[in-house]
Coordinates of C-alpha atoms in Angstrom, one line a residue:
M185 CA 5.6 -23.0 13.3
S186 CA 2.7 -20.8 11.6
V187 CA 3.6 -18.3 10.1
R188 CA 0.9 -15.8 9.1
V189 CA 1.0 -12.8 6.8
T190 CA -1.1 -10.5 6.8
W191 CA -3.5 -8.5 4.3
L192 CA -3.9 -12.2 2.1
A193 CA -6.4 -14.2 4.2
L194 CA -9.7 -14.2 2.6
E195 CA -12.1 -13.7 5.7
E196 CA -10.1 -10.4 5.9
R197 CA -10.2 -9.5 2.4
L198 CA -14.4 -10.1 2.5
E199 CA -14.7 -7.8 5.4
H200 CA -12.7 -5.1 3.9
E201 CA -14.5 -5.7 0.6
F202 CA -18.1 -4.9 2.6
R203 CA -17.0 -1.4 3.4
Q204 CA -15.2 -0.7 -0.6
L205 CA -18.3 -1.7 -2.0
R206 CA -20.3 0.6 0.5
E207 CA -17.8 3.6 -0.9
E208 CA -18.2 2.8 -4.6
G209 CA -22.5 3.0 -3.5
A210 CA -23.0 -0.4 -4.1
D211 CA -25.0 -2.1 -1.4
P212 CA -23.1 -5.4 -0.1
A213 CA -26.4 -6.4 2.2
E214 CA -27.0 -9.5 0.4
L215 CA -23.1 -10.6 0.8
Q216 CA -23.1 -9.7 4.5
H217 CA -26.5 -11.7 5.0
A218 CA -24.3 -15.1 3.3
W219 CA -21.5 -14.3 5.1
A220 CA -23.3 -14.2 7.8
E221 CA -25.1 -17.3 7.7
V222 CA -21.7 -19.2 7.4
G223 CA -21.3 -18.4 11.3
G224 CA -19.6 -20.9 13.2
A225 CA -18.5 -23.3 10.4
D226 CA -15.0 -24.9 9.7
V227 CA -12.0 -23.1 8.6
G228 CA -12.5 -24.5 5.4
V229 CA -16.3 -24.1 4.9
R230 CA -15.4 -20.5 5.7
R231 CA -12.3 -19.9 3.6
A232 CA -14.3 -21.7 0.5
A233 CA -17.4 -19.0 1.6
A234 CA -15.4 -16.1 1.4
A235 CA -14.1 -17.3 -1.6
H236 CA -17.0 -17.3 -3.5
L237 CA -18.5 -14.6 -1.3
L238 CA -15.5 -12.2 -2.8
D239 CA -16.3 -13.6 -6.7
Q240 CA -19.5 -11.8 -6.2
A241 CA -18.6 -8.8 -5.2
R242 CA -16.4 -8.3 -8.2
L243 CA -19.0 -8.1 -10.2
L244 CA -21.3 -6.0 -8.1
S245 CA -18.6 -3.4 -7.9
E246 CA -18.0 -3.9 -11.5
A247 CA -21.2 -3.5 -12.2
Q248 CA -21.8 0.4 -10.3
P249 CA -20.9 3.3 -13.2
A250 CA -17.6 4.6 -13.5
P251 CA -16.5 9.0 -14.5
P252 CA -15.1 9.3 -17.4
D253 CA -11.3 10.2 -17.3
P254 CA -10.4 13.1 -19.5
P255 CA -8.3 13.2 -22.4
L256 CA -5.2 13.8 -21.7
D257 CA -2.9 16.0 -24.1
L258 CA 0.2 14.0 -24.8
Q259 CA 1.4 16.5 -27.2
A260 CA 1.8 18.9 -25.3
G261 CA 5.9 20.6 -25.3
A262 CA 8.5 19.6 -22.7
P263 CA 9.8 22.7 -21.2
A264 CA 13.0 24.2 -22.1
L265 CA 14.5 23.6 -18.6
P266 CA 18.4 24.3 -17.4
S267 CA 20.1 21.2 -17.0
A268 CA 21.4 23.2 -13.5
D269 CA 17.5 23.3 -12.6
L270 CA 16.6 20.0 -13.6
E271 CA 19.2 18.3 -11.2
R272 CA 18.4 20.7 -8.4
R273 CA 15.0 19.8 -8.5
V274 CA 15.3 16.2 -9.1
R275 CA 17.9 15.7 -6.2
A276 CA 15.5 18.0 -3.2
G277 CA 12.7 16.0 -5.0
W278 CA 14.4 12.4 -3.5
T279 CA 15.9 14.1 -0.5
G280 CA 12.3 15.5 0.1
R281 CA 10.6 12.5 0.0
M282 CA 12.8 10.7 1.9
A283 CA 13.0 13.3 4.8
G284 CA 9.2 13.5 4.5
C285 CA 8.8 9.6 5.1
L286 CA 10.9 9.4 8.2
L287 CA 9.7 12.5 9.8
G288 CA 6.1 10.2 9.9
K289 CA 7.7 6.4 10.5
P290 CA 7.8 6.7 14.2
V291 CA 4.0 7.5 14.4
E292 CA 2.8 5.2 11.5
K293 CA -0.7 3.7 12.9
I294 CA -1.0 6.4 15.6
P295 CA -4.4 8.6 15.5
R296 CA -4.3 12.0 15.3
E297 CA -5.1 12.8 19.0
G298 CA -1.8 10.5 19.7
I299 CA 0.3 11.8 17.6
R300 CA -0.2 15.3 19.6
A301 CA -0.1 13.6 22.8
L302 CA 3.4 12.5 22.4
L303 CA 4.3 16.3 21.0
T304 CA 2.9 18.1 23.7
S305 CA 3.7 16.1 26.5
S306 CA 7.5 17.1 25.9
G307 CA 6.8 20.6 25.0
R308 CA 7.3 20.1 21.1
W309 CA 4.0 20.9 19.9
P310 CA 3.8 22.3 17.0
L311 CA 5.8 19.3 15.0
D312 CA 8.7 21.4 13.6
D313 CA 12.1 18.3 13.3
Y314 CA 12.2 14.4 14.2
F315 CA 10.5 13.2 16.2
T316 CA 12.3 12.2 19.3
A317 CA 11.5 9.7 22.5
E318 CA 13.6 12.5 24.6
G319 CA 11.3 14.0 27.7
V320 CA 8.3 12.3 26.4
P321 CA 6.6 10.4 29.5
E322 CA 6.5 7.1 30.4
E323 CA 2.7 6.9 30.6
V324 CA 1.8 8.6 27.2
L325 CA 4.2 5.9 25.5
A326 CA 2.1 3.2 27.4
R327 CA -0.9 4.7 25.9
Y328 CA 0.7 5.3 22.2
P329 CA 4.2 3.8 21.3
W330 CA 6.3 4.6 18.7
N331 CA 5.7 2.5 15.7
R332 CA 8.1 -1.2 16.8
A333 CA 9.6 -0.9 13.5
S334 CA 10.2 2.2 12.7
A335 CA 11.1 3.9 15.9
P336 CA 14.8 2.0 15.9
T337 CA 15.7 4.0 13.3
S338 CA 13.3 6.6 12.4
L339 CA 13.7 8.9 15.8
R340 CA 16.1 11.6 16.0
E341 CA 18.3 10.1 17.9
N342 CA 18.4 6.5 16.3
I343 CA 18.9 8.0 12.8
A344 CA 22.2 7.0 10.6
C345 CA 20.3 7.4 6.9
M346 CA 16.9 6.7 5.7
P347 CA 16.2 3.2 6.4
E348 CA 14.4 1.2 4.1
D349 CA 10.6 2.1 3.6
D350 CA 8.3 0.8 1.0
D351 CA 7.7 4.6 0.1
I352 CA 11.3 4.9 -0.9
N353 CA 11.4 1.1 -2.7
F354 CA 8.7 1.8 -5.2
A355 CA 10.8 5.4 -6.2
M356 CA 13.9 3.2 -6.9
L357 CA 11.9 0.2 -8.5
N358 CA 10.2 2.4 -11.0
L359 CA 13.9 4.3 -12.1
A360 CA 14.8 0.6 -12.2
V361 CA 11.3 -0.2 -14.4
L362 CA 12.7 2.7 -16.6
E363 CA 16.2 1.6 -16.9
T364 CA 16.0 -1.3 -18.6
A365 CA 12.5 -1.4 -20.8
G366 CA 12.2 2.7 -21.3
L367 CA 9.4 5.4 -21.0
S368 CA 7.3 2.6 -23.3
F369 CA 7.3 0.2 -20.4
T370 CA 4.2 -1.9 -19.6
T371 CA 2.3 -2.8 -17.0
D372 CA 4.0 -6.1 -17.5
D373 CA 7.6 -5.2 -17.3
V374 CA 6.6 -3.2 -13.7
A375 CA 5.2 -7.3 -12.4
T376 CA 8.9 -8.7 -13.5
A377 CA 10.7 -6.1 -11.8
W378 CA 8.1 -6.3 -8.5
L379 CA 8.7 -10.2 -8.8
S380 CA 12.9 -9.8 -9.5
M381 CA 13.9 -7.2 -7.3
L382 CA 11.1 -6.9 -4.6
P383 CA 10.6 -9.0 -1.5
V384 CA 6.5 -9.9 -1.0
L385 CA 6.9 -9.0 2.6
S386 CA 8.4 -5.1 1.3
T387 CA 4.5 -5.4 0.0
F388 CA 1.5 -4.5 1.8
T389 CA -2.2 -4.3 1.3
A390 CA -2.8 -4.3 -2.5
E391 CA 0.4 -4.9 -3.3
R392 CA 0.7 -7.8 -1.6
V393 CA -2.2 -9.0 -3.2
A394 CA -1.0 -8.3 -6.8
Y395 CA 1.4 -10.4 -5.9
Q396 CA 0.2 -13.4 -4.6
N397 CA -2.0 -13.0 -8.0
L398 CA 1.1 -12.6 -9.8
L399 CA 2.2 -15.8 -8.8
D400 CA -0.9 -18.0 -9.5
K401 CA -0.5 -16.6 -13.0
R402 CA -2.5 -13.9 -13.1
D403 CA -1.5 -11.0 -15.5
P404 CA -2.2 -7.4 -15.3
P405 CA -4.9 -5.7 -15.1
E406 CA -6.7 -8.9 -13.3
T407 CA -3.7 -9.0 -10.8
A408 CA -5.4 -6.0 -9.7
R409 CA -9.1 -6.8 -9.6
H410 CA -9.4 -10.9 -8.3
R411 CA -10.2 -10.9 -5.0
N412 CA -8.4 -7.5 -4.2
P413 CA -10.3 -4.9 -1.6
Y414 CA -7.5 -2.9 -1.6
R415 CA -7.7 -1.7 -5.1
E416 CA -8.4 2.3 -3.6
W417 CA -6.5 2.2 -1.0
I418 CA -2.8 4.1 -0.8
G419 CA -0.3 1.6 -2.2
A420 CA -0.4 3.3 -5.9
Q421 CA -0.3 6.5 -5.0
I422 CA 3.0 6.4 -3.2
R423 CA 4.6 4.8 -6.4
A424 CA 3.9 8.1 -8.4
D425 CA 7.1 9.7 -8.0
M426 CA 9.2 8.5 -10.8
W427 CA 6.5 9.2 -13.2
G428 CA 6.6 12.8 -12.2
W429 CA 10.4 13.1 -12.3
A430 CA 10.6 11.5 -15.5
A431 CA 8.4 14.0 -17.3
P432 CA 9.6 17.6 -16.2
G433 CA 6.8 20.0 -17.1
Q434 CA 4.4 17.1 -18.4
P435 CA 1.9 16.2 -16.5
A436 CA -0.5 14.5 -18.5
L437 CA 3.0 12.8 -19.7
A438 CA 3.4 11.7 -16.0
A439 CA -0.5 10.5 -15.4
T440 CA 0.4 7.9 -18.8
L441 CA 3.1 6.6 -17.4
A442 CA 1.8 6.0 -14.0
R443 CA -1.3 4.6 -14.6
R444 CA 0.8 1.4 -16.7
D445 CA 2.2 1.3 -13.3
A446 CA -1.0 1.7 -10.5
E447 CA -3.1 -0.5 -13.0
L448 CA -1.1 -3.3 -11.5
S449 CA -2.5 -3.6 -9.0
H450 CA -5.1 -1.1 -8.2
T451 CA -8.3 -0.1 -9.7
G452 CA -10.5 2.9 -10.2
N453 CA -9.3 5.8 -7.3
G454 CA -7.0 3.9 -6.6
V455 CA -5.2 4.3 -10.1
H456 CA -6.4 8.0 -10.3
A457 CA -4.5 8.6 -6.8
E458 CA -0.8 7.7 -8.8
M459 CA -1.8 9.9 -11.8
W460 CA -2.5 12.7 -9.8
V461 CA 0.8 12.6 -7.3
A462 CA 2.8 12.1 -10.4
A463 CA 1.2 15.0 -12.6
M464 CA 1.5 17.1 -9.0
V465 CA 5.6 16.0 -8.9
A466 CA 5.9 16.5 -12.9
A467 CA 3.8 20.3 -12.7
S468 CA 6.3 21.2 -9.7
F469 CA 9.0 21.7 -12.4
T470 CA 7.4 24.6 -13.7
E471 CA 5.2 26.3 -11.1
T472 CA 5.8 28.3 -8.3
D473 CA 2.5 27.8 -5.8
P474 CA 1.2 24.4 -4.7
R475 CA -2.5 25.3 -5.5
A476 CA -1.0 25.8 -8.8
V477 CA 0.4 21.9 -8.7
V478 CA -2.6 20.5 -6.8
R479 CA -5.0 21.9 -10.2
A480 CA -2.5 20.3 -12.1
G481 CA -3.1 17.5 -10.8
L482 CA -6.8 17.7 -10.9
T483 CA -6.5 17.9 -14.8
V484 CA -5.7 14.0 -15.1
I485 CA -8.4 12.6 -12.6
P486 CA -12.7 12.1 -13.4
P487 CA -13.3 16.0 -12.3
E488 CA -16.8 14.4 -10.5
G489 CA -14.9 11.2 -9.2
R490 CA -14.8 11.2 -5.9
L491 CA -10.7 11.3 -5.3
A492 CA -11.1 14.9 -7.5
Q493 CA -14.2 15.7 -5.1
A494 CA -12.4 15.1 -1.7
V495 CA -9.2 17.5 -3.3
K496 CA -11.8 20.0 -4.3
F497 CA -13.4 20.5 -0.7
A498 CA -9.1 20.3 0.9
L499 CA -8.5 23.2 -1.3
T500 CA -11.5 24.9 0.1
L501 CA -11.0 24.6 3.7
P502 CA -8.7 27.9 4.1
D503 CA -12.0 29.7 3.8
A504 CA -13.9 27.7 6.4
A505 CA -10.8 27.3 9.0
P506 CA -8.0 29.5 9.2
D507 CA -5.9 27.1 11.5
W508 CA -4.9 23.8 10.8
E509 CA -6.6 21.8 13.8
G510 CA -9.8 23.3 12.3
A511 CA -9.1 21.9 8.7
L512 CA -8.7 18.5 10.1
D513 CA -11.5 18.7 11.8
L514 CA -13.4 19.2 8.7
L515 CA -11.5 16.7 6.8
Y516 CA -11.9 14.1 9.5
A517 CA -15.9 14.7 9.6
R518 CA -16.1 14.7 6.1
L519 CA -14.0 11.6 4.9
G520 CA -13.2 10.0 8.3
H521 CA -15.0 6.5 7.2
Y522 CA -12.0 5.9 4.9
H523 CA -9.6 3.4 6.5
W524 CA -6.5 5.1 7.9
V525 CA -4.6 3.6 4.2
H526 CA -7.2 4.3 1.8
A527 CA -6.1 6.7 -1.1
I528 CA -8.9 9.0 -0.8
N529 CA -8.8 10.2 2.4
N530 CA -5.0 11.0 2.4
A531 CA -4.9 12.2 -0.5
A532 CA -6.8 15.2 0.8
L533 CA -4.8 15.5 3.4
V534 CA -1.4 16.1 1.3
T535 CA -3.9 18.5 -0.7
A536 CA -4.6 20.0 2.8
A537 CA -0.9 20.1 4.0
L538 CA 0.5 21.8 0.5
V539 CA -2.4 24.9 0.6
Y540 CA -1.7 25.5 4.4
G541 CA 1.9 25.0 4.0
R542 CA 2.1 27.9 1.6
G543 CA 5.1 26.5 -0.3
D544 CA 7.0 26.0 3.1
F545 CA 9.2 22.5 3.4
S546 CA 9.1 22.3 6.5
T547 CA 5.6 23.8 7.3
S548 CA 4.2 21.5 4.9
I549 CA 5.3 17.7 6.0
C550 CA 4.8 18.6 9.6
L551 CA 0.9 19.8 8.8
A552 CA 1.2 16.5 7.0
V553 CA 2.3 14.2 9.2
M554 CA 0.7 15.9 12.4
G555 CA -2.6 15.0 10.6
G556 CA -2.5 11.1 11.1
W557 CA -4.1 8.8 9.0
D558 CA -0.9 7.4 6.5
T559 CA 1.6 10.1 8.1
D560 CA 4.8 8.5 6.6
C561 CA 3.2 8.3 2.8
N562 CA 2.1 11.5 3.2
G563 CA 5.1 13.1 4.6
A564 CA 7.1 11.8 1.7
T565 CA 4.3 12.3 -0.9
V566 CA 4.2 16.7 0.5
G567 CA 8.2 16.0 0.4
S568 CA 8.7 15.3 -2.6
I569 CA 6.0 17.8 -4.1
L570 CA 7.9 20.8 -1.9
G571 CA 11.5 19.9 -2.4
T572 CA 10.8 19.2 -6.6
L573 CA 9.0 22.9 -6.0
N574 CA 11.4 24.6 -4.4
G575 CA 14.6 22.8 -5.7
E576 CA 16.1 22.4 -2.2
V577 CA 15.1 21.0 1.2
P578 CA 16.4 22.8 4.6
L579 CA 19.7 21.2 6.3
R580 CA 17.9 20.2 9.2
W581 CA 16.2 17.5 7.4
S582 CA 18.7 16.6 4.3
E583 CA 22.1 16.5 6.6
P584 CA 20.6 13.7 9.3
L585 CA 20.4 11.2 5.7
Q586 CA 24.1 11.7 5.8
G587 CA 22.6 11.2 2.2
R588 CA 22.7 7.8 2.0
V589 CA 19.6 5.6 1.8
R590 CA 18.5 1.6 2.8
S591 CA 16.2 -1.0 1.0
S592 CA 14.9 -4.2 1.0
L593 CA 15.1 -3.7 -2.9
R594 CA 17.7 -6.3 -5.0
G595 CA 20.7 -3.9 -6.3
F596 CA 19.5 -0.7 -4.3
D597 CA 20.6 -0.9 -0.8
N598 CA 23.4 1.6 0.3
M599 CA 22.2 3.8 -2.3
S600 CA 23.5 7.1 -2.6
I601 CA 21.0 10.5 -3.2
D602 CA 23.5 11.6 -5.7
E603 CA 23.8 8.7 -7.9
L604 CA 19.9 8.3 -7.8
T605 CA 19.9 12.2 -8.7
R606 CA 22.6 10.8 -11.5
R607 CA 20.3 7.9 -12.7
T608 CA 17.4 9.9 -12.6
L609 CA 18.2 13.1 -14.8
A610 CA 19.9 10.2 -16.8
Q611 CA 15.9 9.0 -17.7
I612 CA 14.9 12.6 -17.9
G613 CA 17.4 12.5 -21.2
W614 CA 16.5 9.9 -22.7
A615 CA 12.8 10.0 -22.3
R616 CA 12.8 13.2 -24.0
A617 CA 14.8 11.7 -27.1
A618 CA 12.6 9.0 -27.0
L619 CA 9.4 10.7 -27.4
P620 CA 7.5 10.7 -30.4
E621 CA 7.9 13.7 -32.5
N622 CA 4.1 14.4 -31.9
A623 CA 4.7 14.4 -28.4
H624 CA 7.4 17.1 -28.2

């Protein structure tokens, strides 16, 4: 029997590495020529060549100039938020993350035009509820089949709770990190939690490479750098929420926590994407406008970096395109060269959904999912931010969850949203008490 484990084959990684190098501004032409010369060699020769070229690619990548990180003001005081307000927002943040993720699960990997075809064929465009197979013609499903792994638990007629998903696993895992190691946790603490709690096949892309590197006895941050072409993809971005919930109203602190987590598996814009989302979630406790939330996120990442430039571009879209489809056309024209699970294009789509949604939870998560690319991740991030910002999630999104979430994470299966809320609130109180005096 042959077991195929994706994302780890060296030959597969090398092809993604060439693309990543070009995005970073490097020229991989010589490496590509060397790879072409290997040609039809046997598997062992090709694998050895891919390993060597990945190591050469790392040198080329690390020679590229990186924009400087902005200073983070950790002395900014924590706002005095009423306990009831904190509880309301944290519960809505968890619920919103689950609802947005669940909304996007059936159409993950389906392109934007396929999502529209599924909805228009059944008279449900634009999206305003969980997806359903009811009324979708067979010929449309044949062309754009639901995500095979997700449809049995995430179509409206099948929903019994929040099904297992990595977008929710990592939020819960990071809660466990805080409960075990506290606010002073290290990247090594995160790595230990992965190895003890997280099944390897519940990870993908950069996380799976980092997991393999841990098993090969490499320490962070080498786990993120060794033969990892997915280092700027979306994986760290989806792990950010807990750091924002643990630091309400303190975007710089949230970003600092997020960096320690992200550096286990990501570099560059991959790290900055998690910092950006963590800062936005933290800002959602005190801001009232989605634009202000996005701007708070921008304060913690390099202003001249590709991630910041993409987010800033998305903020300008309403001036150029009053309608959502026009905005998507502009986004795809500018950022469509990125892989569909890269951090940069998906961050821009999250930004656009927040801006065009104008603070309305339902509109915002639906726009994020209709936009394509990484639908469940973007729905989850937008849902988390809007849930935290508004302090509530409409019943049509929350009731199907029945207050319960499944997980492959050890110790967290069949967890209730109430319990997650209670434990998160405990970490907020602990964090405030444990902060150095000059950080209050």
